[in-house]
């Protein structure tokens, strides 16, 4: 697939998350669970590692569990169980690698890469926490709009030395603008949130470029949804820092 298709998938996932947040908690949970499943299925294909079906379950299921917990846990502990799901997923990855036996190909790459996939899958619960936090979704919108700008910048087929600063600056400018239009968040915190979100997303763009244009559709799904998932927890924790 073409490299720009990864950005399109990320934008589609982001749009689904925003739509789910303004529909109902159950719809947002379904979107978050599907996002985690998409990361679980696609991430092993992006890494090009063996035992893809088993790793898909071990990566995706902790993310689904974290999303369910974030939906139903009482405030303010929306993400209290997320570290536990990450730990269970990582331990399951290590056990699975041990069961594969000695001398298996790409064991180190498979272990480290799959653990990163578990982290990305579980961090998507942050979108649910951000949506539930204080009930007004101010930082949720700031992060979503900043992420959309960074993803759109990533679609431009220019060198990284141009696109990376463009994406970060664009997201940093979109954050305050979204804050002024949709919320009462001050300009500086909104700009900081936008810059952080933009930096995360453009860094993943570099990984896509290094992988070349030989990505399968499942690999593109995993790589497109992974960074979008991670941004959710960033938005939530930045929002908490602004209040506490």
Coordinates of N, CA and C in Angstrom, one line a residue:
X1 N 0.8 -1.2 0.0 CA 0.0 0.0 0.0 C 0.9 1.2 0.0
X2 N 0.3 2.3 -0.5 CA 1.0 3.6 -0.5 C 1.1 4.1 0.9
X3 N 2.2 4.9 1.2 CA 2.5 5.4 2.5 C 1.4 6.3 3.0
X4 N 0.8 7.0 2.1 CA -0.3 8.0 2.6 C -1.5 7.3 3.1
X5 N -1.7 6.0 2.7 CA -2.9 5.2 3.2 C -2.8 5.0 4.7
X6 N -1.6 5.0 5.3 CA -1.5 4.9 6.7 C -2.1 6.1 7.4
X7 N -1.8 7.3 6.9 CA -2.4 8.5 7.4 C -3.9 8.6 7.3
X8 N -4.4 8.1 6.2 CA -5.9 8.1 5.9 C -6.5 7.1 7.0
X9 N -5.9 6.0 7.2 CA -6.5 5.1 8.2 C -6.5 5.7 9.6
X10 N -5.4 6.4 9.9 CA -5.3 7.1 11.2 C -6.4 8.2 11.3
X11 N -6.6 9.0 10.2 CA -7.7 10.0 10.3 C -9.1 9.4 10.4
X12 N -9.3 8.2 9.7 CA -10.6 7.5 9.9 C -10.8 7.0 11.3
X13 N -9.7 6.5 11.9 CA -9.9 6.0 13.3 C -10.1 7.2 14.2
X14 N -9.4 8.3 14.0 CA -9.6 9.5 14.8 C -11.1 10.0 14.7
X15 N -11.6 10.1 13.5 CA -13.0 10.5 13.3 C -14.0 9.6 13.9
X16 N -13.7 8.3 13.9 CA -14.6 7.3 14.6 C -14.6 7.6 16.1
X17 N -13.4 7.8 16.7 CA -13.3 8.1 18.1 C -14.1 9.3 18.5
X18 N -14.0 10.4 17.7 CA -14.7 11.6 18.0 C -16.2 11.4 17.9
X19 N -16.6 10.7 16.8 CA -18.0 10.5 16.6 C -18.6 9.6 17.8
X20 N -17.8 8.6 18.2 CA -18.2 7.8 19.3 C -18.4 8.5 20.6
X21 N -17.4 9.5 20.8 CA -17.5 10.3 22.1 C -18.8 11.1 22.2
X22 N -19.2 11.6 21.0 CA -20.4 12.4 21.0 C -21.7 11.6 20.7
X23 N -21.6 10.3 20.7 CA -22.8 9.4 20.5 C -23.2 8.9 21.9
X24 N -22.5 7.9 22.4 CA -22.8 7.4 23.7 C -21.6 6.6 24.2
X25 N -21.5 6.4 25.5 CA -20.4 5.6 26.1 C -20.2 4.3 25.4
X26 N -21.3 3.6 25.1 CA -21.2 2.3 24.5 C -20.6 2.3 23.1
X27 N -21.0 3.4 22.4 CA -20.4 3.5 21.0 C -18.9 3.8 21.1
X28 N -18.5 4.7 22.0 CA -17.1 5.0 22.2 C -16.3 3.7 22.6
X29 N -16.9 2.9 23.5 CA -16.3 1.7 23.9 C -16.1 0.8 22.7
X30 N -17.1 0.7 21.9 CA -17.0 -0.2 20.7 C -15.9 0.3 19.8
X31 N -15.8 1.6 19.6 CA -14.8 2.1 18.7 C -13.4 1.8 19.3
X32 N -13.3 2.1 20.6 CA -12.0 1.8 21.3 C -11.6 0.3 21.2
X33 N -12.6 -0.5 21.4 CA -12.3 -2.0 21.3 C -11.9 -2.4 19.9
X34 N -12.6 -1.8 18.9 CA -12.2 -2.1 17.5 C -10.8 -1.6 17.2
X35 N -10.5 -0.4 17.7 CA -9.2 0.2 17.5 C -8.1 -0.7 18.1
X36 N -8.3 -1.2 19.3 CA -7.4 -2.1 20.0 C -7.2 -3.4 19.2
X37 N -8.3 -3.9 18.7 CA -8.3 -5.1 17.9 C -7.5 -4.9 16.6
X38 N -7.7 -3.7 16.0 CA -7.0 -3.4 14.7 C -5.5 -3.3 15.0
X39 N -5.1 -2.7 16.1 CA -3.7 -2.6 16.4 C -3.2 -4.0 16.6
X40 N -3.9 -4.8 17.4 CA -3.5 -6.2 17.7 C -3.3 -7.0 16.4
X41 N -4.2 -6.9 15.5 CA -4.1 -7.7 14.2 C -3.0 -7.1 13.3
X42 N -2.9 -5.8 13.2 CA -2.0 -5.2 12.2 C -0.6 -5.1 12.7
X43 N -0.4 -4.9 14.0 CA 1.0 -4.6 14.5 C 2.0 -5.7 14.1
X44 N 1.7 -7.0 14.3 CA 2.6 -8.1 13.9 C 3.0 -8.0 12.5
X45 N 2.0 -7.7 11.6 CA 2.2 -7.6 10.2 C 3.2 -6.4 9.9
X46 N 3.0 -5.3 10.6 CA 3.9 -4.2 10.4 C 5.3 -4.6 10.8
X47 N 5.5 -5.3 11.9 CA 6.8 -5.7 12.3 C 7.4 -6.8 11.5
X48 N 6.5 -7.6 10.8 CA 7.0 -8.7 10.0 C 7.6 -9.8 10.9
X49 N 6.9 -10.1 12.0 CA 7.3 -11.2 12.9 C 6.4 -12.4 12.8
X50 N 6.9 -13.6 13.2 CA 6.1 -14.8 13.2 C 5.1 -14.8 14.3
X51 N 4.3 -15.9 14.2 CA 3.2 -16.2 15.2 C 2.2 -15.0 15.2
X52 N 1.8 -14.5 14.1 CA 1.0 -13.3 14.0 C -0.4 -13.5 14.6
X53 N -1.0 -14.6 14.5 CA -2.4 -14.8 15.0 C -2.3 -14.8 16.6
X54 N -1.4 -15.5 17.1 CA -1.3 -15.5 18.6 C -0.9 -14.1 19.1
X55 N 0.0 -13.5 18.5 CA 0.4 -12.1 19.0 C -0.7 -11.1 18.8
X56 N -1.6 -11.3 17.8 CA -2.7 -10.4 17.6 C -3.6 -10.5 18.8
X57 N -3.9 -11.7 19.3 CA -4.7 -11.8 20.5 C -4.0 -11.2 21.7
X58 N -2.8 -11.5 21.9 CA -2.0 -11.0 23.1 C -1.9 -9.5 23.1
X59 N -1.8 -8.9 21.9 CA -1.7 -7.4 21.8 C -3.1 -6.8 21.9
X60 N -4.1 -7.3 21.2 CA -5.4 -6.7 21.2 C -6.2 -6.8 22.4
X61 N -6.2 -8.0 23.0 CA -7.1 -8.2 24.2 C -6.8 -7.3 25.4
X62 N -5.6 -7.1 25.8 CA -5.4 -6.1 26.9 C -5.9 -4.7 26.6
X63 N -5.8 -4.3 25.3 CA -6.4 -3.0 24.9 C -7.9 -3.0 25.1
X64 N -8.6 -4.1 24.7 CA -10.0 -4.2 24.9 C -10.4 -4.1 26.3
X65 N -9.6 -4.9 27.1 CA -9.9 -4.9 28.6 C -9.7 -3.5 29.2
X66 N -8.6 -2.8 28.8 CA -8.4 -1.4 29.3 C -9.5 -0.5 28.9
X67 N -10.0 -0.6 27.7 CA -11.2 0.2 27.3 C -12.4 -0.1 28.1
X68 N -12.7 -1.3 28.3 CA -13.9 -1.7 29.1 C -13.7 -1.1 30.5
X69 N -12.6 -1.2 31.1 CA -12.3 -0.7 32.5 C -12.5 0.8 32.5
X70 N -11.9 1.5 31.5 CA -12.0 3.0 31.5 C -13.5 3.4 31.3
X71 N -14.3 2.6 30.7 CA -15.7 3.0 30.5 C -16.5 2.8 31.8
X72 N -16.2 1.8 32.6 CA -17.1 1.5 33.7 C -16.5 1.8 35.1
X73 N -15.2 2.1 35.2 CA -14.6 2.4 36.5 C -15.2 3.8 36.9
X74 N -15.4 4.0 38.2 CA -15.9 5.3 38.7 C -14.8 6.3 38.7
X75 N -15.2 7.6 38.6 CA -14.2 8.7 38.6 C -13.6 8.8 40.0
X76 N -12.3 9.2 40.1 CA -11.4 9.7 39.0 C -10.5 8.6 38.5
X77 N -10.7 7.4 38.8 CA -9.8 6.3 38.5 C -10.0 5.6 37.2
X78 N -10.3 6.4 36.1 CA -10.6 5.8 34.8 C -9.6 4.8 34.3
X79 N -8.3 5.2 34.5 CA -7.2 4.4 34.0 C -6.5 3.5 35.1
X80 N -7.1 3.3 36.2 CA -6.5 2.6 37.3 C -6.1 1.2 36.9
X81 N -6.9 0.6 36.0 CA -6.6 -0.8 35.7 C -5.7 -0.9 34.4
X82 N -5.5 0.2 33.7 CA -4.7 0.1 32.5 C -3.3 -0.4 32.7
X83 N -2.6 0.0 33.7 CA -1.2 -0.5 34.0 C -1.3 -2.1 34.2
X84 N -2.3 -2.5 34.8 CA -2.5 -4.0 35.0 C -2.7 -4.7 33.7
X85 N -3.5 -4.2 32.8 CA -3.7 -4.8 31.5 C -2.4 -4.8 30.7
X86 N -1.6 -3.7 30.8 CA -0.3 -3.6 30.1 C 0.6 -4.7 30.7
X87 N 0.6 -4.8 32.0 CA 1.5 -5.8 32.6 C 1.1 -7.2 32.2
X88 N -0.2 -7.5 32.2 CA -0.6 -8.8 31.8 C -0.3 -9.1 30.4
X89 N -0.5 -8.1 29.5 CA -0.1 -8.3 28.1 C 1.4 -8.6 27.9
X90 N 2.2 -7.8 28.6 CA 3.7 -8.0 28.4 C 4.1 -9.3 29.0
X91 N 3.5 -9.7 30.1 CA 3.9 -11.1 30.6 C 3.4 -12.2 29.7
X92 N 2.3 -12.0 29.1 CA 1.8 -13.0 28.2 C 2.7 -13.1 27.0
X93 N 3.2 -12.0 26.5 CA 4.2 -12.0 25.4 C 5.4 -12.8 25.7
X94 N 6.0 -12.6 26.9 CA 7.2 -13.3 27.4 C 6.9 -14.8 27.5
X95 N 5.8 -15.1 28.1 CA 5.4 -16.5 28.2 C 5.3 -17.2 26.8
X96 N 4.6 -16.5 25.9 CA 4.4 -17.0 24.6 C 5.8 -17.3 23.9
X97 N 6.7 -16.3 24.1 CA 8.0 -16.5 23.5 C 8.8 -17.7 24.1
X98 N 8.6 -17.9 25.4 CA 9.3 -19.0 26.0 C 8.7 -20.3 25.5
X99 N 7.4 -20.4 25.2 CA 6.7 -21.6 24.7 C 7.1 -21.9 23.3
X100 N 7.6 -20.9 22.6 CA 8.0 -21.1 21.2 C 9.3 -22.0 21.1
X101 N 10.0 -22.1 22.2 CA 11.2 -22.9 22.3 C 12.5 -22.1 21.9
X102 N 13.6 -22.7 22.0 CA 14.9 -22.1 21.7 C 15.1 -22.1 20.2
X103 N 15.9 -21.1 19.8 CA 16.4 -21.0 18.4 C 15.3 -20.5 17.4
X104 N 14.2 -19.9 17.9 CA 13.2 -19.4 17.0 C 13.7 -18.1 16.4
X105 N 13.2 -17.8 15.2 CA 13.6 -16.6 14.4 C 13.0 -15.4 15.0
X106 N 13.8 -14.3 15.0 CA 13.3 -13.0 15.4 C 12.7 -12.9 16.8
X107 N 13.2 -13.7 17.7 CA 12.6 -13.7 19.0 C 12.7 -12.3 19.7
X108 N 13.9 -11.7 19.6 CA 14.1 -10.4 20.3 C 13.2 -9.4 19.7
X109 N 13.2 -9.3 18.3 CA 12.4 -8.3 17.7 C 10.9 -8.5 18.0
X110 N 10.5 -9.8 18.0 CA 9.1 -10.1 18.3 C 8.7 -9.7 19.7
X111 N 9.6 -10.0 20.7 CA 9.3 -9.7 22.1 C 9.2 -8.2 22.3
X112 N 10.2 -7.4 21.9 CA 10.2 -6.0 22.1 C 9.1 -5.3 21.3
X113 N 8.9 -5.7 20.0 CA 7.9 -5.1 19.2 C 6.5 -5.3 19.7
X114 N 6.3 -6.6 20.1 CA 4.9 -6.9 20.6 C 4.6 -6.2 21.9
X115 N 5.6 -6.0 22.8 CA 5.4 -5.3 24.0 C 5.0 -3.8 23.7
X116 N 5.7 -3.2 22.7 CA 5.3 -1.9 22.3 C 3.8 -1.9 21.7
X117 N 3.5 -2.9 21.0 CA 2.1 -3.0 20.5 C 1.1 -3.1 21.7
X118 N 1.4 -3.8 22.7 CA 0.5 -3.9 23.9 C 0.3 -2.5 24.5
X119 N 1.4 -1.8 24.6 CA 1.4 -0.4 25.2 C 0.4 0.5 24.3
X120 N 0.6 0.4 23.0 CA -0.2 1.3 22.1 C -1.7 0.9 22.2
X121 N -1.9 -0.4 22.3 CA -3.3 -0.9 22.3 C -4.0 -0.4 23.6
X122 N -3.3 -0.5 24.7 CA -3.9 -0.1 26.0 C -4.0 1.4 26.2
X123 N -3.1 2.1 25.6 CA -3.2 3.6 25.7 C -4.4 4.2 25.1
X124 N -5.1 3.5 24.2 CA -6.3 4.0 23.6 C -7.4 4.2 24.6
X125 N -7.3 3.5 25.8 CA -8.3 3.8 26.8 C -8.3 5.2 27.3
X126 N -7.2 5.9 27.0 CA -7.1 7.3 27.4 C -8.2 8.2 26.7
X127 N -8.6 7.8 25.5 CA -9.6 8.6 24.8 C -10.9 8.5 25.6
X128 N -11.2 7.3 26.1 CA -12.4 7.2 26.9 C -12.3 8.0 28.2
X129 N -11.2 7.9 28.9 CA -10.9 8.7 30.1 C -11.0 10.2 29.8
X130 N -10.5 10.6 28.7 CA -10.5 12.0 28.4 C -11.9 12.5 28.1
X131 N -12.7 11.6 27.5 CA -14.1 12.0 27.2 C -14.9 12.0 28.5
X132 N -14.6 11.2 29.5 CA -15.4 11.2 30.7 C -14.9 12.2 31.7
X133 N -13.7 12.6 31.6 CA -13.1 13.5 32.6 C -13.7 14.9 32.5
X134 N -14.2 15.3 33.6 CA -14.9 16.6 33.9 C -16.1 16.9 33.0
X135 N -16.4 15.9 32.1 CA -17.7 16.0 31.4 C -17.8 17.0 30.2
X136 N -16.8 17.8 30.0 CA -16.9 18.8 28.9 C -16.1 18.5 27.7
X137 N -15.2 17.6 27.8 CA -14.4 17.1 26.6 C -13.5 18.2 26.0
X138 N -13.1 19.2 26.8 CA -12.3 20.3 26.2 C -11.0 19.8 25.6
X139 N -10.2 19.1 26.5 CA -8.9 18.6 26.0 C -9.1 17.5 25.0
X140 N -10.1 16.8 25.1 CA -10.4 15.8 24.1 C -10.5 16.4 22.7
X141 N -11.2 17.5 22.5 CA -11.3 18.2 21.2 C -10.0 18.8 20.8
X142 N -9.3 19.4 21.8 CA -8.0 20.0 21.4 C -7.0 19.0 20.9
X143 N -7.0 17.8 21.6 CA -6.1 16.8 21.1 C -6.5 16.2 19.8
X144 N -7.8 16.0 19.6 CA -8.3 15.4 18.4 C -8.0 16.3 17.2
X145 N -8.3 17.6 17.3 CA -8.0 18.5 16.2 C -6.5 18.7 15.9
X146 N -5.7 18.7 17.0 CA -4.3 18.8 16.8 C -3.8 17.5 16.1
X147 N -4.3 16.4 16.5 CA -3.9 15.1 15.9 C -4.3 15.1 14.4
X148 N -5.5 15.6 14.1 CA -5.9 15.6 12.7 C -5.0 16.5 11.8
X149 N -4.6 17.6 12.4 CA -3.7 18.5 11.6 C -2.4 17.9 11.4
X150 N -1.8 17.2 12.4 CA -0.6 16.5 12.3 C -0.6 15.4 11.3
X151 N -1.8 14.6 11.3 CA -1.9 13.5 10.4 C -2.1 14.1 8.9
X152 N -2.8 15.2 8.8 CA -2.9 15.8 7.4 C -1.6 16.2 6.9
X153 N -0.8 16.8 7.8 CA 0.6 17.3 7.4 C 1.4 16.1 7.0
X154 N 1.2 14.9 7.7 CA 2.0 13.8 7.3 C 1.7 13.2 6.0
X155 N 0.5 13.6 5.4 CA 0.1 13.1 4.1 C 0.9 13.8 3.0
X156 N 1.5 14.9 3.3 CA 2.3 15.6 2.3 C 3.6 14.9 1.9
X157 N 3.8 14.7 0.7 CA 5.0 13.9 0.2 C 6.2 14.7 0.1
X158 N 6.6 15.3 1.2 CA 7.8 16.1 1.3 C 8.8 15.4 2.2
X159 N 10.1 15.8 2.2 CA 11.0 15.2 3.1 C 10.7 15.4 4.6
X160 N 11.1 14.5 5.5 CA 10.8 14.6 6.9 C 11.3 15.9 7.5
X161 N 12.4 16.4 7.0 CA 13.0 17.7 7.6 C 12.1 18.9 7.4
X162 N 11.1 18.7 6.4 CA 10.1 19.8 6.2 C 8.8 19.4 6.9
X163 N 8.4 18.1 6.7 CA 7.0 17.7 7.2 C 7.0 17.6 8.7
X164 N 8.1 17.2 9.3 CA 8.1 17.0 10.8 C 7.9 18.4 11.5
X165 N 8.7 19.4 11.2 CA 8.4 20.7 11.8 C 7.0 21.3 11.4
X166 N 6.6 21.0 10.2 CA 5.3 21.5 9.7 C 4.2 20.9 10.5
X167 N 4.3 19.6 10.8 CA 3.3 18.9 11.5 C 3.2 19.3 13.0
X168 N 4.4 19.5 13.6 CA 4.4 19.9 15.0 C 3.9 21.3 15.2
X169 N 4.4 22.2 14.3 CA 4.0 23.6 14.4 C 2.5 23.7 14.1
X170 N 2.0 23.0 13.0 CA 0.6 23.1 12.7 C -0.3 22.6 13.8
X171 N 0.1 21.4 14.5 CA -0.6 20.9 15.6 C -0.6 21.9 16.8
X172 N 0.6 22.5 17.0 CA 0.7 23.5 18.1 C -0.1 24.7 17.9
X173 N -0.4 25.1 16.6 CA -1.2 26.2 16.3 C -2.7 25.8 16.4
X174 N -3.0 24.6 15.9 CA -4.4 24.2 15.9 C -4.9 24.0 17.3
X175 N -4.0 23.6 18.3 CA -4.5 23.4 19.7 C -5.1 24.7 20.3
X176 N -4.3 25.8 20.3 CA -4.9 27.0 20.8 C -6.2 27.5 20.1
X177 N -6.2 27.3 18.8 CA -7.4 27.7 18.0 C -8.6 26.9 18.4
X178 N -8.4 25.6 18.6 CA -9.5 24.7 19.0 C -9.9 25.1 20.4
X179 N -8.9 25.4 21.3 CA -9.2 25.8 22.6 C -10.0 27.1 22.7
X180 N -9.7 28.1 21.8 CA -10.4 29.3 21.8 C -11.9 29.2 21.3
X181 N -12.0 28.3 20.3 CA -13.3 28.1 19.7 C -14.3 27.2 20.5
X182 N -13.7 26.1 21.0 CA -14.6 25.1 21.6 C -14.5 25.0 23.1
X183 N -13.6 25.7 23.7 CA -13.4 25.5 25.2 C -12.9 26.8 25.8
X184 N -12.6 26.7 27.1 CA -12.0 27.8 27.9 C -10.6 27.5 28.2
X185 N -10.0 26.5 27.6 CA -8.6 26.2 27.9 C -7.7 27.4 27.4
X186 N -6.7 27.8 28.3 CA -5.8 28.9 28.0 C -5.0 28.5 26.8
X187 N -4.4 29.5 26.1 CA -3.7 29.4 24.9 C -2.4 28.5 25.1
X188 N -1.7 28.8 26.2 CA -0.4 28.1 26.4 C -0.6 26.6 26.6
X189 N -1.4 26.2 27.5 CA -1.6 24.7 27.7 C -2.1 24.1 26.4
X190 N -3.0 24.7 25.7 CA -3.5 24.1 24.5 C -2.4 24.0 23.4
X191 N -1.6 25.0 23.4 CA -0.4 24.9 22.4 C 0.5 23.8 22.8
X192 N 0.8 23.7 24.1 CA 1.7 22.6 24.6 C 1.1 21.2 24.2
X193 N -0.2 21.1 24.5 CA -0.9 19.8 24.1 C -0.7 19.5 22.6
X194 N -1.0 20.6 21.8 CA -0.9 20.4 20.4 C 0.5 20.0 19.9
X195 N 1.6 20.6 20.5 CA 2.9 20.3 20.1 C 3.3 18.9 20.5
X196 N 2.9 18.5 21.7 CA 3.2 17.1 22.1 C 2.5 16.1 21.2
X197 N 1.2 16.3 20.9 CA 0.5 15.4 20.1 C 1.1 15.4 18.7
X198 N 1.5 16.5 18.1 CA 2.1 16.6 16.8 C 3.4 15.8 16.8
X199 N 4.2 16.0 17.8 CA 5.5 15.4 17.9 C 5.4 13.8 17.9
X200 N 4.4 13.3 18.6 CA 4.2 11.9 18.7 C 3.8 11.3 17.3
X201 N 2.9 12.0 16.6 CA 2.4 11.5 15.4 C 3.4 11.6 14.2
X202 N 4.2 12.7 14.2 CA 5.2 12.8 13.1 C 6.4 11.8 13.3
X203 N 6.6 11.5 14.6 CA 7.7 10.5 14.8 C 7.3 9.1 14.3
X204 N 6.0 8.8 14.4 CA 5.5 7.5 13.8 C 5.6 7.6 12.3
X205 N 5.4 8.7 11.7 CA 5.5 8.9 10.2 C 6.9 8.4 9.7
X206 N 7.9 8.7 10.5 CA 9.2 8.3 10.2 C 9.4 6.8 10.1
X207 N 8.7 6.1 11.0 CA 8.7 4.6 11.0 C 8.0 4.1 9.8
X208 N 7.0 4.7 9.4 CA 6.3 4.3 8.2 C 7.2 4.4 6.9
X209 N 7.9 5.6 6.9 CA 8.8 5.8 5.7 C 9.9 4.8 5.7
X210 N 10.5 4.5 6.8 CA 11.5 3.5 6.9 C 11.1 2.1 6.5
X211 N 9.8 1.8 6.7 CA 9.3 0.5 6.3 C 9.1 0.3 4.8
X212 N 9.1 1.4 4.1 CA 8.9 1.4 2.6 C 7.5 1.2 2.2
X213 N 7.2 1.0 0.9 CA 5.9 1.0 0.4 C 5.4 -0.5 0.3
X214 N 6.0 -1.4 0.9 CA 5.6 -2.8 0.9 C 4.6 -3.2 2.0
X215 N 4.0 -2.2 2.6 CA 3.0 -2.5 3.7 C 1.8 -3.2 3.1
X216 N 1.4 -4.3 3.8 CA 0.1 -4.9 3.5 C -1.0 -4.0 4.2
X217 N -2.3 -4.3 3.8 CA -3.4 -3.5 4.4 C -3.5 -3.7 5.9
X218 N -3.2 -4.9 6.4 CA -3.2 -5.1 7.9 C -2.1 -4.4 8.6
X219 N -0.9 -4.3 8.0 CA 0.2 -3.6 8.5 C -0.2 -2.1 8.6
X220 N -0.8 -1.6 7.5 CA -1.2 -0.2 7.5 C -2.3 0.1 8.5
X221 N -3.2 -0.8 8.8 CA -4.2 -0.6 9.8 C -3.5 -0.5 11.2
X222 N -2.6 -1.4 11.5 CA -1.9 -1.4 12.8 C -1.1 -0.1 13.0
X223 N -0.4 0.3 11.9 CA 0.4 1.5 12.0 C -0.4 2.8 12.0
X224 N -1.5 2.7 11.3 CA -2.3 3.9 11.3 C -3.1 4.2 12.6
X225 N -3.5 3.1 13.2 CA -4.3 3.3 14.5 C -3.4 3.4 15.7
X226 N -2.2 2.8 15.7 CA -1.3 2.8 16.9 C -1.1 4.2 17.5
X227 N -0.5 5.1 16.7 CA -0.2 6.4 17.2 C -1.5 7.2 17.6
X228 N -2.6 7.0 16.9 CA -3.8 7.7 17.3 C -4.3 7.2 18.7
X229 N -4.1 5.9 18.9 CA -4.5 5.3 20.2 C -3.6 5.9 21.3
X230 N -2.3 6.1 21.1 CA -1.4 6.6 22.1 C -1.8 8.0 22.5
X231 N -2.2 8.8 21.5 CA -2.5 10.2 21.8 C -3.7 10.4 22.8
X232 N -4.6 9.4 22.9 CA -5.7 9.5 23.8 C -5.2 9.7 25.3
X233 N -4.2 8.8 25.7 CA -3.7 8.9 27.0 C -3.0 10.2 27.3
X234 N -2.3 10.7 26.2 CA -1.6 12.0 26.3 C -2.6 13.1 26.7
X235 N -3.7 13.1 25.9 CA -4.7 14.1 26.1 C -5.2 14.1 27.6
X236 N -5.5 12.9 28.0 CA -6.1 12.7 29.4 C -5.1 13.2 30.5
X237 N -3.8 12.8 30.4 CA -2.9 13.2 31.4 C -2.6 14.7 31.4
X238 N -2.5 15.3 30.2 CA -2.3 16.7 30.1 C -3.5 17.4 30.7
X239 N -4.7 16.9 30.5 CA -5.9 17.5 31.0 C -5.8 17.5 32.6
X240 N -5.4 16.4 33.1 CA -5.3 16.2 34.6 C -4.3 17.2 35.1
X241 N -3.1 17.3 34.4 CA -2.1 18.3 34.9 C -2.6 19.7 34.9
X242 N -3.5 20.1 34.0 CA -4.0 21.4 33.9 C -4.9 21.7 35.1
X243 N -5.6 20.7 35.6 CA -6.5 20.9 36.7 C -5.9 20.7 38.0
X244 N -5.0 19.7 38.2 CA -4.4 19.4 39.5 C -3.0 19.9 39.6

